[in-house]
One Martini backbone bead per residue (centre of mass of N, CA, C, O) as a GRO file, in nm:
protein
  209
    1UNK     BB    1  10.785   8.840  -5.330
    2UNK     BB    2  10.835   8.813  -5.645
    3UNK     BB    3  10.906   9.048  -5.900
    4UNK     BB    4  10.879   9.149  -6.195
    5UNK     BB    5  11.088   9.196  -6.471
    6UNK     BB    6  11.113   9.483  -6.689
    7UNK     BB    7  11.279   9.479  -7.007
    8UNK     BB    8  11.398   9.746  -7.207
    9UNK     BB    9  11.553   9.723  -7.531
   10UNK     BB   10  11.703  10.039  -7.633
   11UNK     BB   11  11.885   9.976  -7.853
   12UNK     BB   12  11.982  10.117  -8.141
   13UNK     BB   13  11.960   9.860  -8.321
   14UNK     BB   14  11.677   9.780  -8.234
   15UNK     BB   15  11.528  10.043  -8.300
   16UNK     BB   16  11.597  10.047  -8.600
   17UNK     BB   17  11.472   9.772  -8.683
   18UNK     BB   18  11.187   9.824  -8.571
   19UNK     BB   19  11.116  10.068  -8.752
   20UNK     BB   20  11.112   9.899  -9.013
   21UNK     BB   21  10.892   9.694  -8.927
   22UNK     BB   22  10.659   9.910  -8.894
   23UNK     BB   23  10.643   9.943  -9.179
   24UNK     BB   24  10.393   9.881  -9.413
   25UNK     BB   25  10.615   9.810  -9.664
   26UNK     BB   26  10.733   9.574  -9.527
   27UNK     BB   27  10.835   9.275  -9.607
   28UNK     BB   28  10.848   8.953  -9.509
   29UNK     BB   29  11.149   8.897  -9.542
   30UNK     BB   30  11.252   9.144  -9.379
   31UNK     BB   31  11.085   9.098  -9.128
   32UNK     BB   32  11.209   8.824  -9.048
   33UNK     BB   33  11.504   8.912  -9.033
   34UNK     BB   34  11.468   9.133  -8.816
   35UNK     BB   35  11.344   8.958  -8.596
   36UNK     BB   36  11.594   8.769  -8.565
   37UNK     BB   37  11.799   8.991  -8.501
   38UNK     BB   38  11.660   9.090  -8.242
   39UNK     BB   39  11.656   8.822  -8.093
   40UNK     BB   40  11.963   8.799  -8.078
   41UNK     BB   41  12.014   9.062  -7.918
   42UNK     BB   42  11.827   8.978  -7.672
   43UNK     BB   43  11.983   8.724  -7.575
   44UNK     BB   44  12.207   8.852  -7.408
   45UNK     BB   45  12.022   8.951  -7.167
   46UNK     BB   46  11.840   8.697  -7.106
   47UNK     BB   47  12.139   8.528  -7.063
   48UNK     BB   48  12.333   8.668  -6.850
   49UNK     BB   49  12.259   8.447  -6.588
   50UNK     BB   50  12.369   8.197  -6.676
   51UNK     BB   51  12.488   7.904  -6.600
   52UNK     BB   52  12.814   7.778  -6.527
   53UNK     BB   53  13.103   7.578  -6.620
   54UNK     BB   54  13.392   7.404  -6.573
   55UNK     BB   55  13.637   7.335  -6.829
   56UNK     BB   56  13.865   7.131  -6.992
   57UNK     BB   57  14.110   7.271  -7.225
   58UNK     BB   58  14.290   7.226  -7.526
   59UNK     BB   59  14.503   7.420  -7.655
   60UNK     BB   60  14.768   7.496  -7.865
   61UNK     BB   61  14.933   7.553  -7.583
   62UNK     BB   62  14.725   7.447  -7.348
   63UNK     BB   63  14.587   7.363  -7.040
   64UNK     BB   64  14.253   7.476  -6.943
   65UNK     BB   65  14.004   7.671  -6.783
   66UNK     BB   66  13.652   7.704  -6.870
   67UNK     BB   67  13.346   7.843  -6.975
   68UNK     BB   68  13.022   7.689  -6.974
   69UNK     BB   69  12.730   7.581  -7.013
   70UNK     BB   70  12.541   7.394  -6.801
   71UNK     BB   71  12.253   7.463  -6.942
   72UNK     BB   72  12.026   7.450  -7.164
   73UNK     BB   73  11.774   7.582  -7.326
   74UNK     BB   74  11.422   7.664  -7.380
   75UNK     BB   75  11.231   7.712  -7.664
   76UNK     BB   76  10.893   7.881  -7.673
   77UNK     BB   77  10.660   7.907  -7.901
   78UNK     BB   78  10.381   8.086  -7.990
   79UNK     BB   79  10.150   7.998  -8.191
   80UNK     BB   80  10.290   8.133  -8.470
   81UNK     BB   81  10.469   8.394  -8.426
   82UNK     BB   82  10.698   8.278  -8.237
   83UNK     BB   83  10.867   8.144  -8.467
   84UNK     BB   84  11.013   8.418  -8.565
   85UNK     BB   85  11.240   8.391  -8.307
   86UNK     BB   86  11.401   8.121  -8.301
   87UNK     BB   87  11.649   8.157  -8.493
   88UNK     BB   88  11.780   8.387  -8.328
   89UNK     BB   89  11.850   8.205  -8.084
   90UNK     BB   90  11.991   7.963  -8.234
   91UNK     BB   91  12.234   8.126  -8.340
   92UNK     BB   92  12.354   8.131  -8.029
   93UNK     BB   93  12.184   7.847  -7.936
   94UNK     BB   94  12.197   7.553  -8.104
   95UNK     BB   95  12.143   7.349  -7.842
   96UNK     BB   96  11.868   7.413  -7.808
   97UNK     BB   97  11.557   7.359  -7.718
   98UNK     BB   98  11.219   7.290  -7.869
   99UNK     BB   99  10.913   7.403  -7.810
  100UNK     BB  100  10.538   7.392  -7.820
  101UNK     BB  101  10.257   7.633  -7.848
  102UNK     BB  102   9.909   7.572  -7.913
  103UNK     BB  103   9.642   7.824  -7.936
  104UNK     BB  104   9.299   7.912  -7.851
  105UNK     BB  105   9.001   8.103  -7.821
  106UNK     BB  106   8.700   8.051  -7.698
  107UNK     BB  107   8.420   8.241  -7.782
  108UNK     BB  108   8.221   8.131  -7.557
  109UNK     BB  109   8.423   8.079  -7.295
  110UNK     BB  110   8.718   8.222  -7.306
  111UNK     BB  111   8.899   7.973  -7.329
  112UNK     BB  112   9.170   7.790  -7.357
  113UNK     BB  113   9.290   7.604  -7.648
  114UNK     BB  114   9.487   7.322  -7.680
  115UNK     BB  115   9.637   7.184  -7.985
  116UNK     BB  116   9.948   7.220  -7.880
  117UNK     BB  117  10.195   7.018  -7.684
  118UNK     BB  118  10.562   7.040  -7.672
  119UNK     BB  119  10.813   6.908  -7.448
  120UNK     BB  120  11.072   6.878  -7.286
  121UNK     BB  121  11.178   6.705  -6.989
  122UNK     BB  122  11.357   6.942  -6.866
  123UNK     BB  123  11.246   7.126  -6.595
  124UNK     BB  124  11.522   7.289  -6.504
  125UNK     BB  125  11.510   7.459  -6.740
  126UNK     BB  126  11.519   7.737  -6.917
  127UNK     BB  127  11.248   7.936  -7.033
  128UNK     BB  128  11.170   8.080  -7.358
  129UNK     BB  129  10.907   8.283  -7.434
  130UNK     BB  130  10.760   8.344  -7.760
  131UNK     BB  131  10.627   8.675  -7.869
  132UNK     BB  132  10.601   8.959  -8.046
  133UNK     BB  133  10.310   9.005  -7.903
  134UNK     BB  134  10.200   9.203  -7.613
  135UNK     BB  135   9.885   9.276  -7.551
  136UNK     BB  136   9.667   9.149  -7.336
  137UNK     BB  137   9.813   8.865  -7.212
  138UNK     BB  138   9.650   8.599  -7.240
  139UNK     BB  139   9.837   8.397  -7.388
  140UNK     BB  140  10.077   8.418  -7.196
  141UNK     BB  141   9.933   8.326  -6.938
  142UNK     BB  142   9.842   8.048  -7.044
  143UNK     BB  143  10.123   7.940  -7.116
  144UNK     BB  144  10.251   7.966  -6.838
  145UNK     BB  145  10.049   7.790  -6.686
  146UNK     BB  146  10.109   7.531  -6.847
  147UNK     BB  147  10.409   7.509  -6.771
  148UNK     BB  148  10.364   7.491  -6.465
  149UNK     BB  149  10.189   7.234  -6.469
  150UNK     BB  150  10.447   7.074  -6.598
  151UNK     BB  151  10.708   7.197  -6.401
  152UNK     BB  152  10.790   7.479  -6.478
  153UNK     BB  153  10.991   7.760  -6.317
  154UNK     BB  154  11.194   7.887  -6.546
  155UNK     BB  155  11.056   8.182  -6.675
  156UNK     BB  156  11.064   8.367  -6.988
  157UNK     BB  157  10.980   8.668  -7.169
  158UNK     BB  158  10.972   8.724  -7.531
  159UNK     BB  159  10.927   9.040  -7.685
  160UNK     BB  160  10.884   9.303  -7.896
  161UNK     BB  161  10.583   9.415  -7.843
  162UNK     BB  162  10.412   9.616  -7.596
  163UNK     BB  163  10.167   9.668  -7.365
  164UNK     BB  164  10.076   9.790  -7.067
  165UNK     BB  165   9.842   9.592  -7.026
  166UNK     BB  166   9.998   9.325  -7.075
  167UNK     BB  167  10.214   9.361  -6.861
  168UNK     BB  168  10.020   9.375  -6.620
  169UNK     BB  169   9.885   9.099  -6.648
  170UNK     BB  170  10.142   8.921  -6.627
  171UNK     BB  171  10.269   9.033  -6.360
  172UNK     BB  172  10.018   8.963  -6.183
  173UNK     BB  173   9.995   8.652  -6.257
  174UNK     BB  174  10.341   8.640  -6.297
  175UNK     BB  175  10.582   8.749  -6.078
  176UNK     BB  176  10.815   8.519  -6.173
  177UNK     BB  177  10.812   8.662  -6.463
  178UNK     BB  178  11.016   8.779  -6.693
  179UNK     BB  179  11.035   9.069  -6.917
  180UNK     BB  180  11.127   9.103  -7.269
  181UNK     BB  181  11.166   9.405  -7.462
  182UNK     BB  182  11.179   9.654  -7.720
  183UNK     BB  183  10.874   9.765  -7.658
  184UNK     BB  184  10.656  10.008  -7.507
  185UNK     BB  185  10.366  10.112  -7.591
  186UNK     BB  186  10.078  10.296  -7.559
  187UNK     BB  187   9.848  10.072  -7.656
  188UNK     BB  188   9.509   9.994  -7.712
  189UNK     BB  189   9.267   9.937  -7.918
  190UNK     BB  190   8.939   9.835  -7.994
  191UNK     BB  191   9.095   9.560  -8.128
  192UNK     BB  192   9.363   9.491  -7.960
  193UNK     BB  193   9.579   9.668  -8.080
  194UNK     BB  194   9.884   9.794  -8.105
  195UNK     BB  195  10.001  10.123  -8.017
  196UNK     BB  196  10.142  10.146  -8.306
  197UNK     BB  197  10.301   9.913  -8.378
  198UNK     BB  198  10.280   9.640  -8.666
  199UNK     BB  199  10.049   9.461  -8.652
  200UNK     BB  200  10.026   9.144  -8.774
  201UNK     BB  201  10.278   8.933  -8.722
  202UNK     BB  202  10.194   8.670  -8.860
  203UNK     BB  203  10.123   8.791  -9.138
  204UNK     BB  204  10.408   8.927  -9.184
  205UNK     BB  205  10.583   8.673  -9.167
  206UNK     BB  206  10.388   8.475  -9.373
  207UNK     BB  207  10.207   8.628  -9.590
  208UNK     BB  208   9.865   8.627  -9.504
  209UNK     BB  209   9.798   8.960  -9.611
   0.00000   0.00000   0.00000
């Protein structure tokens, strides 16, 4: 059985930008810009093994064959914070499709409630699920399960900061889904926030706190 690959992208540029995002005084505008810049940098590795096809192109000098993407990807943010990473991926793959997953957890039943789910029809395309914070892993697991129910089989998770607990939950529940993160932090506090983390990513992206 396939085991999840967990890739920590500790590139100096990513580490530098993430350290600025962590600072409590970094404003929403800079926070959003840095998040998209990191998402763009992470796109190189997460798309390293995308399939290509040969196409014939006429250059100013001659006709020759070159490689282009065989199929575009589907970017799927988990609302709302996942939206903050979409533009960073689209900057490199502007032809990508974008789906959306919106959900919350019912406090009585502890079950996920999906209030919005919209996906392109092409089930064979690779899906990149985005969420800046992989904390408990609950939302990611529920989103992945919903995608699988809909027929998507090639799914990868892109997060900014993860906890060891969240990584463990997702890899055990979905061993066929690889996870790409900029950092795996120390763990979760008693409020289930990542330590040291960077606070509530949604609030910091959208300036709602």
